[in-house]
CSV table of C-alpha atoms in Angstrom, one decimal:
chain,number,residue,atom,x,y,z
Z,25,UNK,CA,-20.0,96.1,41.0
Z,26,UNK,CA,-16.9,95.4,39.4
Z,27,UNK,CA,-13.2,96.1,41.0
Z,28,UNK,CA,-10.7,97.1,38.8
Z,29,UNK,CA,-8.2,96.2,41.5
Z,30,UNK,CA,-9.4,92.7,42.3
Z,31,UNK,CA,-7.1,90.0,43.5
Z,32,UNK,CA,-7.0,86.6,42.1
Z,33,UNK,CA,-5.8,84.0,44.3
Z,34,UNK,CA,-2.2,82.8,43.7
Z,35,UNK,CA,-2.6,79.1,43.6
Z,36,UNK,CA,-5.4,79.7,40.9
Z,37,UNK,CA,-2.6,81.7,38.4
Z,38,UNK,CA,-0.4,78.8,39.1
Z,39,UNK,CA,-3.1,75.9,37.9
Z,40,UNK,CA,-3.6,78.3,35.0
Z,41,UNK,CA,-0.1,78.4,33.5
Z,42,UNK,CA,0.5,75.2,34.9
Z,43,UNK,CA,-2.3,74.2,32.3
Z,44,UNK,CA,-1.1,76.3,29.7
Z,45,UNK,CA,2.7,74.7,29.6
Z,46,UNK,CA,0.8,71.1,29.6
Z,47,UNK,CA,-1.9,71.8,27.0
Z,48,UNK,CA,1.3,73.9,24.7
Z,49,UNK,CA,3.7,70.8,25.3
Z,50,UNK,CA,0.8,68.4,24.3
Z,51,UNK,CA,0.8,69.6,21.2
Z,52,UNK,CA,4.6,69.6,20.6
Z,53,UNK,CA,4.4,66.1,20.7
Z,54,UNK,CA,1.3,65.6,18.6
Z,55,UNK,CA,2.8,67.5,16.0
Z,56,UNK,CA,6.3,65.7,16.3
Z,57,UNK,CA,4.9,62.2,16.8
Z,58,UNK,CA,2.5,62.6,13.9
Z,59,UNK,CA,5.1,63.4,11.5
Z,60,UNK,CA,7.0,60.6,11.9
Z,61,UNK,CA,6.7,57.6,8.5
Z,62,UNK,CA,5.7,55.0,11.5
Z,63,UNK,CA,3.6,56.6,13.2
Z,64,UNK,CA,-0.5,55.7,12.3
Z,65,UNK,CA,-2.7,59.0,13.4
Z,66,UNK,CA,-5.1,57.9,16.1
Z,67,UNK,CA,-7.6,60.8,15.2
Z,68,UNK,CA,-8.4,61.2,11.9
Z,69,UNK,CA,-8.3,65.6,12.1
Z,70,UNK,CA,-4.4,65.0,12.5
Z,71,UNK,CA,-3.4,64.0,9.0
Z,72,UNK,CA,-4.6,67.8,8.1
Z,73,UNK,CA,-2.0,68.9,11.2
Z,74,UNK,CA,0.5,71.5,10.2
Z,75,UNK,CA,3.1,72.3,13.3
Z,76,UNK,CA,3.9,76.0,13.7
Z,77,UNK,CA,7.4,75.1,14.9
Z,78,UNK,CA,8.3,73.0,12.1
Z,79,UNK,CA,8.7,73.6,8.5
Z,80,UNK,CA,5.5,74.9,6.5
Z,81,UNK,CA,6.0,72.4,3.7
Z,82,UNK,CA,2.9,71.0,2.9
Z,83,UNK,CA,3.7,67.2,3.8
Z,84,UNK,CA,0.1,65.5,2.2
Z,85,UNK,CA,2.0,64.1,-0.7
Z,86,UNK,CA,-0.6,64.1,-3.3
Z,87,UNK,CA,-0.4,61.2,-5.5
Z,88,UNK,CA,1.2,62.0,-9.4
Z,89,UNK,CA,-1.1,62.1,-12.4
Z,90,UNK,CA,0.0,58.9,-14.3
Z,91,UNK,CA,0.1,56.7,-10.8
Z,92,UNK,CA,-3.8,58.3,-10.9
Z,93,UNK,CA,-4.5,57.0,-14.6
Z,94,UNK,CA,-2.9,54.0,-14.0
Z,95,UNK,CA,-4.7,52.8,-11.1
Z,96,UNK,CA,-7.9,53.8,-12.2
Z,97,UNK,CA,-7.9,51.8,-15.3
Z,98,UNK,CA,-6.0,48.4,-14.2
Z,99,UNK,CA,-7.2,45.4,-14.1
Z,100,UNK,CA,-7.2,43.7,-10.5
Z,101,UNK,CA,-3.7,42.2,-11.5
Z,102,UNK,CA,-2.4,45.6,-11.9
Z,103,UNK,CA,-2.6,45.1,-15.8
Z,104,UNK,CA,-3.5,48.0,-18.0
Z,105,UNK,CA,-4.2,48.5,-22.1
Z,106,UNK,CA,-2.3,51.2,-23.3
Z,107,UNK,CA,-2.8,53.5,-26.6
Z,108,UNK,CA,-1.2,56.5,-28.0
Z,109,UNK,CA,-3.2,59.5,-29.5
Z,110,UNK,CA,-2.2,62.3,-31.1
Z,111,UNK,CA,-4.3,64.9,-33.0
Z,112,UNK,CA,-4.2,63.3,-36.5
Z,113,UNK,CA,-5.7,60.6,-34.9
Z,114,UNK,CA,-8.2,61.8,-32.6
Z,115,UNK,CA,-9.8,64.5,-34.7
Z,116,UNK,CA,-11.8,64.3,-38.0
Z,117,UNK,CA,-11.1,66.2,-41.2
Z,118,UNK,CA,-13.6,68.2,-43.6
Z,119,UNK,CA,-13.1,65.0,-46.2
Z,120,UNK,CA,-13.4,62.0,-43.3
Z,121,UNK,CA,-15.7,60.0,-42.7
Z,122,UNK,CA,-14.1,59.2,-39.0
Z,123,UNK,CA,-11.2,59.0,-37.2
Z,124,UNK,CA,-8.9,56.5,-36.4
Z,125,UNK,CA,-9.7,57.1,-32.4
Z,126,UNK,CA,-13.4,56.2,-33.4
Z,127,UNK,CA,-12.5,53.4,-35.4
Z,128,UNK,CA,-10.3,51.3,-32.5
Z,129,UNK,CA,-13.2,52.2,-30.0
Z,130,UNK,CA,-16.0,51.0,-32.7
Z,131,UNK,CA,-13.6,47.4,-32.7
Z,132,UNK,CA,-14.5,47.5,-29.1
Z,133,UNK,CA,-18.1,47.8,-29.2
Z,134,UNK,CA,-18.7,45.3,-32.3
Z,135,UNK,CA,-16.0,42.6,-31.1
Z,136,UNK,CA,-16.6,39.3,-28.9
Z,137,UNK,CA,-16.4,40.0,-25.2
Z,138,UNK,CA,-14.5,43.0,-26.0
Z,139,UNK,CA,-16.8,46.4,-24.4
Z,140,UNK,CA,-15.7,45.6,-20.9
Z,141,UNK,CA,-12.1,45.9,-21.4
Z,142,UNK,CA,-12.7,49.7,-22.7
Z,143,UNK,CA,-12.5,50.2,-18.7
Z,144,UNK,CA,-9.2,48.7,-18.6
Z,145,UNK,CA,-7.9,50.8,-22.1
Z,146,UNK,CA,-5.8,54.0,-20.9
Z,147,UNK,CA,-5.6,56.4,-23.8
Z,148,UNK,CA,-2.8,58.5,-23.7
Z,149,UNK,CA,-2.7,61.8,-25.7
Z,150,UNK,CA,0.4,63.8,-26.8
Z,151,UNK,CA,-1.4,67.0,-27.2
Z,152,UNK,CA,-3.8,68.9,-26.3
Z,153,UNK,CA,-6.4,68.0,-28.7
Z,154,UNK,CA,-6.1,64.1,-28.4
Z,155,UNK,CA,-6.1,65.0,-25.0
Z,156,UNK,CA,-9.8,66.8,-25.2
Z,157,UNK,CA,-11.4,64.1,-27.6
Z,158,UNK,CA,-10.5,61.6,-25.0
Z,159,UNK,CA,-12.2,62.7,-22.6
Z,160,UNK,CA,-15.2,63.9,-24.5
Z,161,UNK,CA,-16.0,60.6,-25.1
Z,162,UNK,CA,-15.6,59.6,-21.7
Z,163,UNK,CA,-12.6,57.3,-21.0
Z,164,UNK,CA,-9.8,56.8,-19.4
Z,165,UNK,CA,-7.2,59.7,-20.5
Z,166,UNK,CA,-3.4,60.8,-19.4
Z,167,UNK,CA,-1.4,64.0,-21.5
Z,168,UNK,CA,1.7,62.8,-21.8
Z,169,UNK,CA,4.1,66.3,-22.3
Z,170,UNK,CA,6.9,66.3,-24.3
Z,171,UNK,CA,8.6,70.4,-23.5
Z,172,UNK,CA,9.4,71.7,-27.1
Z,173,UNK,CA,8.1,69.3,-29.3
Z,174,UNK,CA,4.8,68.7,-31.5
Z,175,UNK,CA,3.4,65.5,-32.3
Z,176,UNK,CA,0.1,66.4,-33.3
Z,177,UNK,CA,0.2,66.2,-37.2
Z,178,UNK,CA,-0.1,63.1,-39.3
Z,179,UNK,CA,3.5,61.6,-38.5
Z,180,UNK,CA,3.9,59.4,-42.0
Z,181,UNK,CA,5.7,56.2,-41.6
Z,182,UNK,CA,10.0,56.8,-41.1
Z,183,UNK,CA,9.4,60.2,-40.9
Z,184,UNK,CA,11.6,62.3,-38.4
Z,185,UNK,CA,9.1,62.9,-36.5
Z,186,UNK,CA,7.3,59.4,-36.2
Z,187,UNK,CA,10.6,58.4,-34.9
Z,188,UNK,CA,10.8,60.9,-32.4
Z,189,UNK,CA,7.5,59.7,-31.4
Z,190,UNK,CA,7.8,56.4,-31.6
Z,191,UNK,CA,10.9,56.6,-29.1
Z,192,UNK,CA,8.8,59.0,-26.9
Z,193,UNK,CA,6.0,55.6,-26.7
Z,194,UNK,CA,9.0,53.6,-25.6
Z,195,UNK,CA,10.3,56.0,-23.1
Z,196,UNK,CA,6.7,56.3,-21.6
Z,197,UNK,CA,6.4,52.6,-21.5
Z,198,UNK,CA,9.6,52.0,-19.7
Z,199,UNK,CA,8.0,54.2,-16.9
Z,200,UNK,CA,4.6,52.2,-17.0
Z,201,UNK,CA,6.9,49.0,-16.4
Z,202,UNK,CA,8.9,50.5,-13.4
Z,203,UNK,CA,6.0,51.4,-11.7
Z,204,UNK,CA,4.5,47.8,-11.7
Z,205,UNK,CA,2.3,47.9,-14.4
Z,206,UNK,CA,1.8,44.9,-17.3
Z,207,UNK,CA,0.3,45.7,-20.2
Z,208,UNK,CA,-0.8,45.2,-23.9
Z,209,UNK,CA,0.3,47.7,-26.2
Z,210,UNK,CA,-2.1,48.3,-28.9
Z,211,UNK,CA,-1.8,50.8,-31.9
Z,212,UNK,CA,-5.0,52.5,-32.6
Z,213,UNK,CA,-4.9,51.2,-36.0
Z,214,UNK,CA,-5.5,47.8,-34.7
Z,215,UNK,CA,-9.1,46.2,-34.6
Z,216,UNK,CA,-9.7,44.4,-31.7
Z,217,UNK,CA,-12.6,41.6,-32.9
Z,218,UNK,CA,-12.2,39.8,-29.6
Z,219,UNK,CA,-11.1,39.2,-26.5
Z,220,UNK,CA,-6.7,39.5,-26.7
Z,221,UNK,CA,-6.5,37.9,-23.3
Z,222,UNK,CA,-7.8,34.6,-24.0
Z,223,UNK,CA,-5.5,33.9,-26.8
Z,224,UNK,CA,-2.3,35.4,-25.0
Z,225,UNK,CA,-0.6,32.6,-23.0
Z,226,UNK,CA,-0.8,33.2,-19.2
Z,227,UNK,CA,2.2,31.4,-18.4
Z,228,UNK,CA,4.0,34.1,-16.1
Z,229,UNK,CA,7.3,32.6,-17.3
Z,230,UNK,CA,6.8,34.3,-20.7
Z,231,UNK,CA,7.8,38.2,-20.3
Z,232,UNK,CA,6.8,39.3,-23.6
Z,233,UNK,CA,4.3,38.4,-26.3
Z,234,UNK,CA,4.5,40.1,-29.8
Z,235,UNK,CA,2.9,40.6,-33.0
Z,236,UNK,CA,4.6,39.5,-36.1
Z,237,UNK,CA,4.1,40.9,-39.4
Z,238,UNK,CA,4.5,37.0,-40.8
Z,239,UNK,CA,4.2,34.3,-39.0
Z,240,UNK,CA,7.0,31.4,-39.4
Z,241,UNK,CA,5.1,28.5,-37.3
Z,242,UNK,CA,7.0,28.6,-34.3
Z,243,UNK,CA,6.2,30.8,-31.1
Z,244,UNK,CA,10.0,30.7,-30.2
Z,245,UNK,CA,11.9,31.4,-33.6
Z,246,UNK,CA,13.8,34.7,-33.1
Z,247,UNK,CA,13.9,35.2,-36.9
Z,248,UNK,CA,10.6,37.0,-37.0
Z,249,UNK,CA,9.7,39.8,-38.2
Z,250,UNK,CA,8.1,41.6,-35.2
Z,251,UNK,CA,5.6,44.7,-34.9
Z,252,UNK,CA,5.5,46.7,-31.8
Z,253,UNK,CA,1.9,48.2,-32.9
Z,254,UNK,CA,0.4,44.8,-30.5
Z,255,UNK,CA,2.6,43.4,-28.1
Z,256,UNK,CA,2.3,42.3,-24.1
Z,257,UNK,CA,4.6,42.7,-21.1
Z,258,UNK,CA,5.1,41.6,-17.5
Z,259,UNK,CA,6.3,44.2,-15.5
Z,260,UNK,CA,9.6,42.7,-14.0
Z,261,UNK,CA,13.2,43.2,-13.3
Z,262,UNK,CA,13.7,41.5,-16.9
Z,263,UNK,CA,11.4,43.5,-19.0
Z,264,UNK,CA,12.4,46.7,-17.0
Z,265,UNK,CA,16.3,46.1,-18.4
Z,266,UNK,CA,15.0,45.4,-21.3
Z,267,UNK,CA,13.2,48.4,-22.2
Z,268,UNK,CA,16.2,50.4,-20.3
Z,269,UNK,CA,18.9,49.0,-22.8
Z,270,UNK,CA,16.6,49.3,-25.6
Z,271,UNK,CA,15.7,53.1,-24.6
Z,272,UNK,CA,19.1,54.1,-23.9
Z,273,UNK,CA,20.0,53.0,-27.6
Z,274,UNK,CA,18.2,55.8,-29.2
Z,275,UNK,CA,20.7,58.6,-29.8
Z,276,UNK,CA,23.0,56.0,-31.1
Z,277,UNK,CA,20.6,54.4,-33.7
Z,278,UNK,CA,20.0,57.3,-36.1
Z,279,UNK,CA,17.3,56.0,-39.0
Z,280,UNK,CA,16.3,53.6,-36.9
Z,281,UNK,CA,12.7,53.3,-35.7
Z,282,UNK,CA,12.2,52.1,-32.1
Z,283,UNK,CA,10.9,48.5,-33.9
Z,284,UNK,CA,14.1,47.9,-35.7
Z,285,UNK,CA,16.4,48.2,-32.6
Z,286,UNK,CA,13.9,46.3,-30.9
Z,287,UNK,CA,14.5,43.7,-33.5
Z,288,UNK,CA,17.9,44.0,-33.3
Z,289,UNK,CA,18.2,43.2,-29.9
Z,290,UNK,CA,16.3,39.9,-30.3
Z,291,UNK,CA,17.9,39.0,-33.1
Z,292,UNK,CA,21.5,39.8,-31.5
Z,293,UNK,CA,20.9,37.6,-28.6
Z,294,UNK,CA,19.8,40.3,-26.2
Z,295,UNK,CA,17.1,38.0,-25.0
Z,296,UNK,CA,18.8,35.7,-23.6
Z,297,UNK,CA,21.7,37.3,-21.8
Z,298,UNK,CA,18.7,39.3,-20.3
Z,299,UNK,CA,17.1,36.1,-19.2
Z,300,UNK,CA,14.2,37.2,-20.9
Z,301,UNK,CA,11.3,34.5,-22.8
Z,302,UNK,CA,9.7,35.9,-25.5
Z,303,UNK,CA,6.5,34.8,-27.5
Z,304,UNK,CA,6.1,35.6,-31.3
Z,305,UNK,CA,2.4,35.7,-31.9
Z,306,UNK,CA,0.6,33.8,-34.6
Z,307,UNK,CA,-1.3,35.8,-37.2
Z,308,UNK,CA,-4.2,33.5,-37.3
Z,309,UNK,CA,-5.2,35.2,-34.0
Z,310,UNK,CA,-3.4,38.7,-34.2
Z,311,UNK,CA,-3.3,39.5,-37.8
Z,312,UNK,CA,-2.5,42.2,-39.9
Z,313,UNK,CA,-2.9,43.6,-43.6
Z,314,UNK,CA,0.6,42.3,-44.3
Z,315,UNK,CA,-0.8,38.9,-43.4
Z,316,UNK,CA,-4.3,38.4,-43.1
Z,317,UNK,CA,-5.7,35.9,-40.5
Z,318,UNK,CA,-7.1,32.9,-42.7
Z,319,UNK,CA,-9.9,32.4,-39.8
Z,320,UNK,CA,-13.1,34.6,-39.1
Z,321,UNK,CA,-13.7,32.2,-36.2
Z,322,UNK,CA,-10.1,32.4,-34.8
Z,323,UNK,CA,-9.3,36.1,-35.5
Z,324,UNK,CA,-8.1,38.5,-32.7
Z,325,UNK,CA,-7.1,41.1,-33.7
Z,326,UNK,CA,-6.4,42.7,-37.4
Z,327,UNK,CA,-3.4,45.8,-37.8
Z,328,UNK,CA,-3.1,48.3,-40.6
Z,329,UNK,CA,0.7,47.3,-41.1
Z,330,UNK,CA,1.9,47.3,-44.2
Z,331,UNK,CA,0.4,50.9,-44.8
Z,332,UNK,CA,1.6,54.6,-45.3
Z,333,UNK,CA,-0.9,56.7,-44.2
Z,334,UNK,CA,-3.8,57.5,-42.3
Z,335,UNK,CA,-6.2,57.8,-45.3
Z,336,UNK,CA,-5.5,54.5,-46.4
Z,337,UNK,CA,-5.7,52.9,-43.0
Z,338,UNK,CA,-9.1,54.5,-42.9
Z,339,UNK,CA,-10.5,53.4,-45.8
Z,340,UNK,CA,-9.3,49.9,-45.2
Z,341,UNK,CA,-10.0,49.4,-41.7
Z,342,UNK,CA,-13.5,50.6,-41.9
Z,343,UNK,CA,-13.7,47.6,-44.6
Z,344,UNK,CA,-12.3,45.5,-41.9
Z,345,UNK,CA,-15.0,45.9,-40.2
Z,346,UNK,CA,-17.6,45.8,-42.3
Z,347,UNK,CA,-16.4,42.1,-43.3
Z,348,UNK,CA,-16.4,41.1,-39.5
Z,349,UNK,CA,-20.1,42.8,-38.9
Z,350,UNK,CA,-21.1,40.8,-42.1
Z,351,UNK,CA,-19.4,37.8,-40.9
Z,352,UNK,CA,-21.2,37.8,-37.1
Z,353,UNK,CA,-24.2,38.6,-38.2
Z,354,UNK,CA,-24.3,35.4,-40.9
Z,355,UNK,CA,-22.7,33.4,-38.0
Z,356,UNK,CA,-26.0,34.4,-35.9
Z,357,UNK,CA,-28.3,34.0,-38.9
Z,358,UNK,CA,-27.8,30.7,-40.3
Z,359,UNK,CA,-25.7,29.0,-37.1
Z,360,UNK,CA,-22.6,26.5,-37.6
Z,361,UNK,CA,-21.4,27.2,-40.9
Z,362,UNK,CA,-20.5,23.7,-41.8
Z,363,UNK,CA,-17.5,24.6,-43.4
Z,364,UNK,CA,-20.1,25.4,-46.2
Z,365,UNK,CA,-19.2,29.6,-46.7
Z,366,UNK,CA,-15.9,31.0,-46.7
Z,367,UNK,CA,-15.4,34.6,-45.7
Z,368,UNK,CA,-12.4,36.4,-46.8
Z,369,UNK,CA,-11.3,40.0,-46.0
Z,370,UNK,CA,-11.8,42.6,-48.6
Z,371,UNK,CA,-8.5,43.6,-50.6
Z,372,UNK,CA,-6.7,46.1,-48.5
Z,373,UNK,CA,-6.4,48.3,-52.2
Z,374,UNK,CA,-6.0,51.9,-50.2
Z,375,UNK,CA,-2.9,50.6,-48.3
Z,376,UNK,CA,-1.6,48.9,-51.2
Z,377,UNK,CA,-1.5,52.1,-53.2
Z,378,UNK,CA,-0.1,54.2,-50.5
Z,379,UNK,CA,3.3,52.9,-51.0
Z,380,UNK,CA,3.3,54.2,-54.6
C-alpha cells in the first residue's frame, strides 16, 4: 500500500541535490573546457558537444570546398595539376568528333608514364556543364563561381571575354598558391606524351618554370616569349607576390591578356626585385604548334598555340596524336630506330588557316 503522505528522510534530499549541483557543475566545465583551441577531447562523443549556456553556433568548422579538392588530388609534396574547363570545352557539338576535355585526358592514357598522374590532375569547371562532364567521367572536379558572369561559350582568342577569363585563372591560382599548393598549369589544349615531371628541374631554388612559344637556347634569357597555357610554380612567399602584383594589375592593363602582363613583368625586371628564379622551358620537351619539338623521343608535351579556335585545335591535335600513336607503336615494332626513320608531325594546316 502506497502513502501519499510518506516522508523521505532529510539527509537523503540533501545527497540528492547535493548530486544534482555536482553532476550540473560537471558539465559546465566539460562544455567550457572543451571549447577551448588547446584543449584535446578525452572522449571522443565531446567533439559533437553543444553547451546550452553558451552560444548555439555550430563550432565543427567544416572544411571549404577547394581546401577538399585540393587535398584530395595532391601529390604527397602537396603538388597538384591544375586545368580549366568551361562548356565549349567539355561538351561535344552535333558536327565533332570529340571534345577538347576528351582529347587532354586521351594524351593521358596514350602518353609514357602519364595515367597515374590523372589522380594528381584537378579539373576545375567554370560552369555548370564543365562542371557535370567532370565528374561524369570520374575525376577530380571543383566549380569555380564567378556571381554575374558566363564563361561557358567558345571564348576566341583576345576576345573580351577570354580576357575576363583568363584573369579569372590567374585570380584562382593566386589562391591555390596562398594555400600551399605547387603546381603545373596545363591548358587542356596541351597533349601530355609523357611524364612533365621528369623533364622539369627539381631544384627548389627555381620558383617558376615556363613554356615558351620559341625557344632561344638559354633557360635564363628573359627575352622569351612565354606561354602561360604550361607553366610550374612553388608555392612560396616569392611566387605568392608575384602572382599578387601581377593580379592586382588587371584593371589597369585594358587589351591586355593576363600572358602579356605577365611578360611584362619579366621583361621589366619584376623578377628580380621579387627575388624570384625563373626557368624558360625548351621546346624540344614542351613543344608547341608555333614550334614543334624536333624529337619524338624527347617530346613532352605539344600545345595548340599559335591557333584561333577550337575547331582547328581539334582537328590538329587529334593529328597530334595520331603521329605520336604511330610513332610508339613503330618504336615497339621494330626497336632502336638507328637513326634510320624520321618522324615528323603532320602540318598543323587547321590552325594555320584559322588566322585568316
Amino acid at each position: 500500500m502506497l502513502c501519499s503522505n510518506m516522508e523521505y528522510p532529510k539527509h537523503s534530499v540533501g545527497l540528492n541535490l547535493a548530486f544534482l549541483f555536482l553532476l550540473l557543475a560537471g558539465a559546465l566545465y566539460l562544455c567550457i573546457w572543451s571549447s577551448s583551441e588547446f584543449a584535446t577531447p578525452i572522449l571522443s562523443f565531446q567533439k559533437e558537444m553543444r553547451c546550452p549556456l553558451m552560444n548555439s553556433t555550430n563550432f565543427k568548422a567544416s572544411q571549404d570546398e577547394l581546401e577538399t579538392a585540393l587535398a584530395k588530388a595532391s601529390t604527397e609534396n602537396k603538388t597538384v595539376i591544375i586545368a580549366v574547363i568551361n562548356k565549349a570545352y567539355a561538351e561535344q557539338n552535333i558536327n565533332d568528333e570529340t571534345t577538347m576535355l576528351d582529347l587532354f585526358i586521351n594524351s593521358f592514357w596514350l602518353g609514357e608514364d602519364t595515367k597515374q598522374l590523372l589522380d594528381h590532375l584537378l579539373l576545375v569547371a567554370v560552369d555548370k556543364t564543365a562542371y557535370d562532364r567532370c565528374q561524369f567521367l570520374r575525376l577530380n572536379c571543383y566549380k569555380l563561381k564567378t556571381d554575374g558572369v558566363d564563361f561557358m561559350g567558345e571564348k576566341l582568342y583576345m576576345s573580351e571575354e577570354f580576357i575576363k577569363m583568363m584573369w579569372r585563372r590567374t585570380w584562382f591560382l593566386l589562391e591555390v598558391l596562398k594555400r600551399g599548393y605547387n603546381f603545373i598549369f596545363s591548358d587542356t589544349d596541351v597533349m601530355w606524351l609523357r611524364n612533365p615531371f621528369e623533364k622539369l628541374s627539381k631544384d627548389e631554388t627555381e620558383d617558376l618554370q615556363i613554356s615558351t612559344d620559341r625557344y632561344l637556347g638559354n633557360p635564363w634569357n628573359s627575352k622569351h616569349m612565354i606561354n602561360t597555357g604550361f607553366y610550374f610554380v612553388r608555392s612560396n612567399n616569392k611566387t605568392i607576390a608575384l602572382f599578387d602584383k601581377w593580379f592586382s594589375m588587371k584593371d589597369n592593363s585594358t587589351g591586355l591578356k593576363e600572358q602579356d602582363v605577365l611578360l611584362g613583368l619579366i621583361q621589366g625586371g619584376a623578377m628580380g626585385q621579387l627575388g624570384l628564379k625563373v626557368r624558360f622551358l625548351d621546346t624540344l620537351y614542351f613543344s608547341g604548334f608555333c614550334q614543334d619539338s624536333k624529337d619524338f623521343r624527347r617530346v613532352t608535351t605539344v600545345h595548340a598555340n599559335c591557333c584561333k579556335s577550337i575547331k582547328a585545335k581539334l582537328s590538329d591535335l587529334r593529328a597530334v596524336l595520331r603521329d605520336w600513336k604511330n610513332f610508339t607503336m613503330f618504336d615497339e615494332r621494330e626497336g632502336d630506330l638507328n637513326g634510320t626513320y624520321t618522324f615528323r608531325w603532320t602540318r598543323h594546316s587547321g590552325c594555320l588557316k584559322s588566322w585568316r
